[in-house]
């Protein structure tokens, strides 16, 4: 089975688990908005010459929509040769009042088309899943995986895995 199909099935399964949880009268979830920074690595090669894996950083923001399990997120994934801007919309499932898991979709805008970024070398639809937790008052740790469907010119998908620390606002 192709890697892109496996990853798509993984995201579909995670989304099913998140959505299948029965609704409670008072949902328990982390509803904070934050901005943070951390590290990101592109873990799938393009198959092209000079299409190596990348390692760099991320700047990530989450804006929780009040009274809904939905968030608007944005990330900038950067390395020494290229970057990608990735806005997404996610469904958030609370594990506690301090921790969420989330799954969603968005789009990656690659700054320099044709050069490798953590999410490939061209613009692409992105699926993402992750976890976030407020570890002390006002401080959030987060980690996620973003999969760019056909993120490389070769048709391969691109996978970026990252994490970081953020401050609530």
PDB file of C-alpha atoms in Angstrom:
ATOM      1  CA  UNK A   1       0.000   0.000   0.000  1.00  0.00           C
ATOM      2  CA  UNK A   2       1.419   3.406  -0.897  1.00  0.00           C
ATOM      3  CA  UNK A   3       2.609   5.570   1.975  1.00  0.00           C
ATOM      4  CA  UNK A   4       0.217   8.395   1.057  1.00  0.00           C
ATOM      5  CA  UNK A   5      -2.749   6.004   1.255  1.00  0.00           C
ATOM      6  CA  UNK A   6      -1.560   4.698   4.620  1.00  0.00           C
ATOM      7  CA  UNK A   7      -1.218   8.205   5.995  1.00  0.00           C
ATOM      8  CA  UNK A   8      -4.630   9.210   4.605  1.00  0.00           C
ATOM      9  CA  UNK A   9      -6.167   6.167   6.315  1.00  0.00           C
ATOM     10  CA  UNK A  10      -4.391   7.090   9.559  1.00  0.00           C
ATOM     11  CA  UNK A  11      -5.857  10.616   9.470  1.00  0.00           C
ATOM     12  CA  UNK A  12      -9.316   9.271   8.572  1.00  0.00           C
ATOM     13  CA  UNK A  13      -9.159   6.824  11.486  1.00  0.00           C
ATOM     14  CA  UNK A  14      -8.055   9.530  13.908  1.00  0.00           C
ATOM     15  CA  UNK A  15     -10.825  11.844  12.720  1.00  0.00           C
ATOM     16  CA  UNK A  16     -13.368   9.032  13.180  1.00  0.00           C
ATOM     17  CA  UNK A  17     -12.215   8.442  16.754  1.00  0.00           C
ATOM     18  CA  UNK A  18     -12.329  12.148  17.537  1.00  0.00           C
ATOM     19  CA  UNK A  19     -15.823  12.655  16.090  1.00  0.00           C
ATOM     20  CA  UNK A  20     -17.282   9.389  17.445  1.00  0.00           C
ATOM     21  CA  UNK A  21     -16.966  10.457  21.089  1.00  0.00           C
ATOM     22  CA  UNK A  22     -20.469  11.057  22.511  1.00  0.00           C
ATOM     23  CA  UNK A  23     -21.343  14.659  23.271  1.00  0.00           C
ATOM     24  CA  UNK A  24     -21.445  15.707  26.908  1.00  0.00           C
ATOM     25  CA  UNK A  25     -23.603  18.455  28.354  1.00  0.00           C
ATOM     26  CA  UNK A  26     -20.498  20.423  29.354  1.00  0.00           C
ATOM     27  CA  UNK A  27     -17.588  19.527  27.070  1.00  0.00           C
ATOM     28  CA  UNK A  28     -14.214  19.324  28.753  1.00  0.00           C
ATOM     29  CA  UNK A  29     -11.438  20.683  26.570  1.00  0.00           C
ATOM     30  CA  UNK A  30      -8.611  23.153  26.442  1.00  0.00           C
ATOM     31  CA  UNK A  31     -10.089  26.319  24.920  1.00  0.00           C
ATOM     32  CA  UNK A  32      -7.062  28.591  25.005  1.00  0.00           C
ATOM     33  CA  UNK A  33      -5.590  30.507  22.094  1.00  0.00           C
ATOM     34  CA  UNK A  34      -1.797  30.686  21.854  1.00  0.00           C
ATOM     35  CA  UNK A  35       1.231  31.503  19.738  1.00  0.00           C
ATOM     36  CA  UNK A  36       4.475  29.558  19.942  1.00  0.00           C
ATOM     37  CA  UNK A  37       7.603  28.293  18.293  1.00  0.00           C
ATOM     38  CA  UNK A  38       9.553  25.090  17.994  1.00  0.00           C
ATOM     39  CA  UNK A  39      11.187  22.592  15.647  1.00  0.00           C
ATOM     40  CA  UNK A  40       9.889  20.841  12.527  1.00  0.00           C
ATOM     41  CA  UNK A  41      11.309  18.154  10.294  1.00  0.00           C
ATOM     42  CA  UNK A  42      10.263  17.047   6.837  1.00  0.00           C
ATOM     43  CA  UNK A  43      10.528  13.263   6.935  1.00  0.00           C
ATOM     44  CA  UNK A  44       9.722  12.172   3.358  1.00  0.00           C
ATOM     45  CA  UNK A  45      12.177  12.751   0.500  1.00  0.00           C
ATOM     46  CA  UNK A  46      10.948  13.923  -2.901  1.00  0.00           C
ATOM     47  CA  UNK A  47      12.841  11.337  -4.915  1.00  0.00           C
ATOM     48  CA  UNK A  48      14.514  14.165  -6.872  1.00  0.00           C
ATOM     49  CA  UNK A  49      18.184  15.183  -6.808  1.00  0.00           C
ATOM     50  CA  UNK A  50      18.717  17.688  -3.972  1.00  0.00           C
ATOM     51  CA  UNK A  51      15.295  16.726  -2.571  1.00  0.00           C
ATOM     52  CA  UNK A  52      16.570  15.807   0.867  1.00  0.00           C
ATOM     53  CA  UNK A  53      14.683  15.777   4.130  1.00  0.00           C
ATOM     54  CA  UNK A  54      14.594  19.127   5.876  1.00  0.00           C
ATOM     55  CA  UNK A  55      14.982  20.248   9.466  1.00  0.00           C
ATOM     56  CA  UNK A  56      14.007  23.686  10.700  1.00  0.00           C
ATOM     57  CA  UNK A  57      11.571  25.507  12.895  1.00  0.00           C
ATOM     58  CA  UNK A  58       7.963  26.529  13.194  1.00  0.00           C
ATOM     59  CA  UNK A  59       5.937  29.468  14.369  1.00  0.00           C
ATOM     60  CA  UNK A  60       2.437  28.282  15.225  1.00  0.00           C
ATOM     61  CA  UNK A  61      -0.746  29.996  16.369  1.00  0.00           C
ATOM     62  CA  UNK A  62      -4.130  28.669  17.464  1.00  0.00           C
ATOM     63  CA  UNK A  63      -7.297  30.724  17.804  1.00  0.00           C
ATOM     64  CA  UNK A  64     -10.071  28.810  19.566  1.00  0.00           C
ATOM     65  CA  UNK A  65     -13.557  29.661  18.302  1.00  0.00           C
ATOM     66  CA  UNK A  66     -15.755  30.333  21.384  1.00  0.00           C
ATOM     67  CA  UNK A  67     -18.310  27.675  22.368  1.00  0.00           C
ATOM     68  CA  UNK A  68     -17.297  25.330  19.537  1.00  0.00           C
ATOM     69  CA  UNK A  69     -14.853  22.426  19.225  1.00  0.00           C
ATOM     70  CA  UNK A  70     -13.273  24.158  16.208  1.00  0.00           C
ATOM     71  CA  UNK A  71     -10.036  26.143  15.966  1.00  0.00           C
ATOM     72  CA  UNK A  72      -8.319  28.187  13.296  1.00  0.00           C
ATOM     73  CA  UNK A  73      -4.601  27.481  13.193  1.00  0.00           C
ATOM     74  CA  UNK A  74      -1.676  28.835  11.261  1.00  0.00           C
ATOM     75  CA  UNK A  75       1.901  27.676  10.995  1.00  0.00           C
ATOM     76  CA  UNK A  76       5.016  28.885   9.263  1.00  0.00           C
ATOM     77  CA  UNK A  77       7.424  25.992   8.719  1.00  0.00           C
ATOM     78  CA  UNK A  78      10.891  27.284   7.882  1.00  0.00           C
ATOM     79  CA  UNK A  79      14.348  25.940   7.102  1.00  0.00           C
ATOM     80  CA  UNK A  80      17.490  27.495   5.656  1.00  0.00           C
ATOM     81  CA  UNK A  81      16.344  27.222   1.994  1.00  0.00           C
ATOM     82  CA  UNK A  82      12.544  27.453   1.984  1.00  0.00           C
ATOM     83  CA  UNK A  83       9.400  27.908   4.047  1.00  0.00           C
ATOM     84  CA  UNK A  84       5.708  27.058   3.908  1.00  0.00           C
ATOM     85  CA  UNK A  85       2.716  28.928   5.321  1.00  0.00           C
ATOM     86  CA  UNK A  86      -0.013  26.511   6.441  1.00  0.00           C
ATOM     87  CA  UNK A  87      -3.449  27.787   7.532  1.00  0.00           C
ATOM     88  CA  UNK A  88      -5.766  25.025   8.828  1.00  0.00           C
ATOM     89  CA  UNK A  89      -9.176  24.478  10.376  1.00  0.00           C
ATOM     90  CA  UNK A  90      -9.297  21.758  13.041  1.00  0.00           C
ATOM     91  CA  UNK A  91     -11.794  19.821  15.137  1.00  0.00           C
ATOM     92  CA  UNK A  92     -10.574  19.682  18.743  1.00  0.00           C
ATOM     93  CA  UNK A  93     -11.438  16.858  21.130  1.00  0.00           C
ATOM     94  CA  UNK A  94     -10.724  17.480  24.790  1.00  0.00           C
ATOM     95  CA  UNK A  95      -8.977  14.827  26.817  1.00  0.00           C
ATOM     96  CA  UNK A  96      -9.114  17.099  29.878  1.00  0.00           C
ATOM     97  CA  UNK A  97      -9.580  20.780  30.643  1.00  0.00           C
ATOM     98  CA  UNK A  98      -5.869  21.247  29.833  1.00  0.00           C
ATOM     99  CA  UNK A  99      -5.332  18.870  26.873  1.00  0.00           C
ATOM    100  CA  UNK A 100      -6.763  18.411  23.358  1.00  0.00           C
ATOM    101  CA  UNK A 101      -6.157  16.152  20.421  1.00  0.00           C
ATOM    102  CA  UNK A 102      -7.106  17.605  17.067  1.00  0.00           C
ATOM    103  CA  UNK A 103      -7.447  16.752  13.392  1.00  0.00           C
ATOM    104  CA  UNK A 104      -8.105  19.020  10.465  1.00  0.00           C
ATOM    105  CA  UNK A 105      -7.279  20.185   6.985  1.00  0.00           C
ATOM    106  CA  UNK A 106      -5.775  23.207   5.294  1.00  0.00           C
ATOM    107  CA  UNK A 107      -3.428  24.246   2.524  1.00  0.00           C
ATOM    108  CA  UNK A 108       0.322  24.821   2.321  1.00  0.00           C
ATOM    109  CA  UNK A 109       1.715  27.777   0.417  1.00  0.00           C
ATOM    110  CA  UNK A 110       5.368  27.017  -0.386  1.00  0.00           C
ATOM    111  CA  UNK A 111       7.479  30.170  -0.653  1.00  0.00           C
ATOM    112  CA  UNK A 112       9.931  28.982  -3.349  1.00  0.00           C
ATOM    113  CA  UNK A 113       8.159  26.515  -5.634  1.00  0.00           C
ATOM    114  CA  UNK A 114      10.540  23.758  -6.735  1.00  0.00           C
ATOM    115  CA  UNK A 115      12.766  23.960  -3.637  1.00  0.00           C
ATOM    116  CA  UNK A 116      12.259  21.492  -0.807  1.00  0.00           C
ATOM    117  CA  UNK A 117      10.449  22.647   2.333  1.00  0.00           C
ATOM    118  CA  UNK A 118       9.209  20.537   5.244  1.00  0.00           C
ATOM    119  CA  UNK A 119       5.922  20.121   3.315  1.00  0.00           C
ATOM    120  CA  UNK A 120       7.314  19.468  -0.150  1.00  0.00           C
ATOM    121  CA  UNK A 121       8.259  21.708  -3.044  1.00  0.00           C
ATOM    122  CA  UNK A 122       4.830  22.862  -4.217  1.00  0.00           C
ATOM    123  CA  UNK A 123       1.533  24.135  -2.795  1.00  0.00           C
ATOM    124  CA  UNK A 124      -0.751  21.335  -1.588  1.00  0.00           C
ATOM    125  CA  UNK A 125      -3.800  20.362   0.438  1.00  0.00           C
ATOM    126  CA  UNK A 126      -2.707  19.441   3.974  1.00  0.00           C
ATOM    127  CA  UNK A 127      -4.162  17.040   6.549  1.00  0.00           C
ATOM    128  CA  UNK A 128      -2.970  17.441  10.108  1.00  0.00           C
ATOM    129  CA  UNK A 129      -3.351  15.841  13.519  1.00  0.00           C
ATOM    130  CA  UNK A 130      -1.814  16.724  16.831  1.00  0.00           C
ATOM    131  CA  UNK A 131      -2.000  17.217  20.559  1.00  0.00           C
ATOM    132  CA  UNK A 132      -1.681  20.308  22.762  1.00  0.00           C
ATOM    133  CA  UNK A 133      -1.584  20.732  26.523  1.00  0.00           C
ATOM    134  CA  UNK A 134      -1.324  23.614  28.969  1.00  0.00           C
ATOM    135  CA  UNK A 135       1.486  22.398  31.235  1.00  0.00           C
ATOM    136  CA  UNK A 136       1.566  25.402  33.569  1.00  0.00           C
ATOM    137  CA  UNK A 137      -0.676  28.453  33.675  1.00  0.00           C
ATOM    138  CA  UNK A 138      -0.276  30.280  30.353  1.00  0.00           C
ATOM    139  CA  UNK A 139       2.270  27.861  28.828  1.00  0.00           C
ATOM    140  CA  UNK A 140       1.258  25.316  26.174  1.00  0.00           C
ATOM    141  CA  UNK A 141       3.260  22.484  24.607  1.00  0.00           C
ATOM    142  CA  UNK A 142       2.136  21.163  21.228  1.00  0.00           C
ATOM    143  CA  UNK A 143       3.090  18.586  18.658  1.00  0.00           C
ATOM    144  CA  UNK A 144       1.614  17.612  15.323  1.00  0.00           C
ATOM    145  CA  UNK A 145       2.047  15.936  11.978  1.00  0.00           C
ATOM    146  CA  UNK A 146       1.110  17.607   8.708  1.00  0.00           C
ATOM    147  CA  UNK A 147       0.738  15.605   5.502  1.00  0.00           C
ATOM    148  CA  UNK A 148       0.824  17.494   2.199  1.00  0.00           C
ATOM    149  CA  UNK A 149      -1.119  15.529  -0.412  1.00  0.00           C
ATOM    150  CA  UNK A 150       1.076  15.414  -3.541  1.00  0.00           C
ATOM    151  CA  UNK A 151       3.348  17.981  -1.911  1.00  0.00           C
ATOM    152  CA  UNK A 152       6.209  17.158  -4.276  1.00  0.00           C
ATOM    153  CA  UNK A 153       6.359  17.695  -8.040  1.00  0.00           C
ATOM    154  CA  UNK A 154       6.920  13.936  -8.343  1.00  0.00           C
ATOM    155  CA  UNK A 155       3.433  13.314  -6.947  1.00  0.00           C
ATOM    156  CA  UNK A 156       4.723  12.044  -3.617  1.00  0.00           C
ATOM    157  CA  UNK A 157       3.185  13.249  -0.397  1.00  0.00           C
ATOM    158  CA  UNK A 158       5.178  15.284   2.116  1.00  0.00           C
ATOM    159  CA  UNK A 159       5.131  14.710   5.873  1.00  0.00           C
ATOM    160  CA  UNK A 160       6.267  17.275   8.439  1.00  0.00           C
ATOM    161  CA  UNK A 161       6.449  16.451  12.144  1.00  0.00           C
ATOM    162  CA  UNK A 162       6.978  19.197  14.682  1.00  0.00           C
ATOM    163  CA  UNK A 163       6.442  20.508  18.152  1.00  0.00           C
ATOM    164  CA  UNK A 164       7.033  23.488  20.334  1.00  0.00           C
ATOM    165  CA  UNK A 165       6.086  25.697  23.252  1.00  0.00           C
ATOM    166  CA  UNK A 166       3.519  28.486  23.160  1.00  0.00           C
ATOM    167  CA  UNK A 167       2.112  31.272  25.303  1.00  0.00           C
ATOM    168  CA  UNK A 168      -1.642  31.729  25.764  1.00  0.00           C
ATOM    169  CA  UNK A 169      -3.304  35.007  24.917  1.00  0.00           C
TER     170      UNK A 169
END
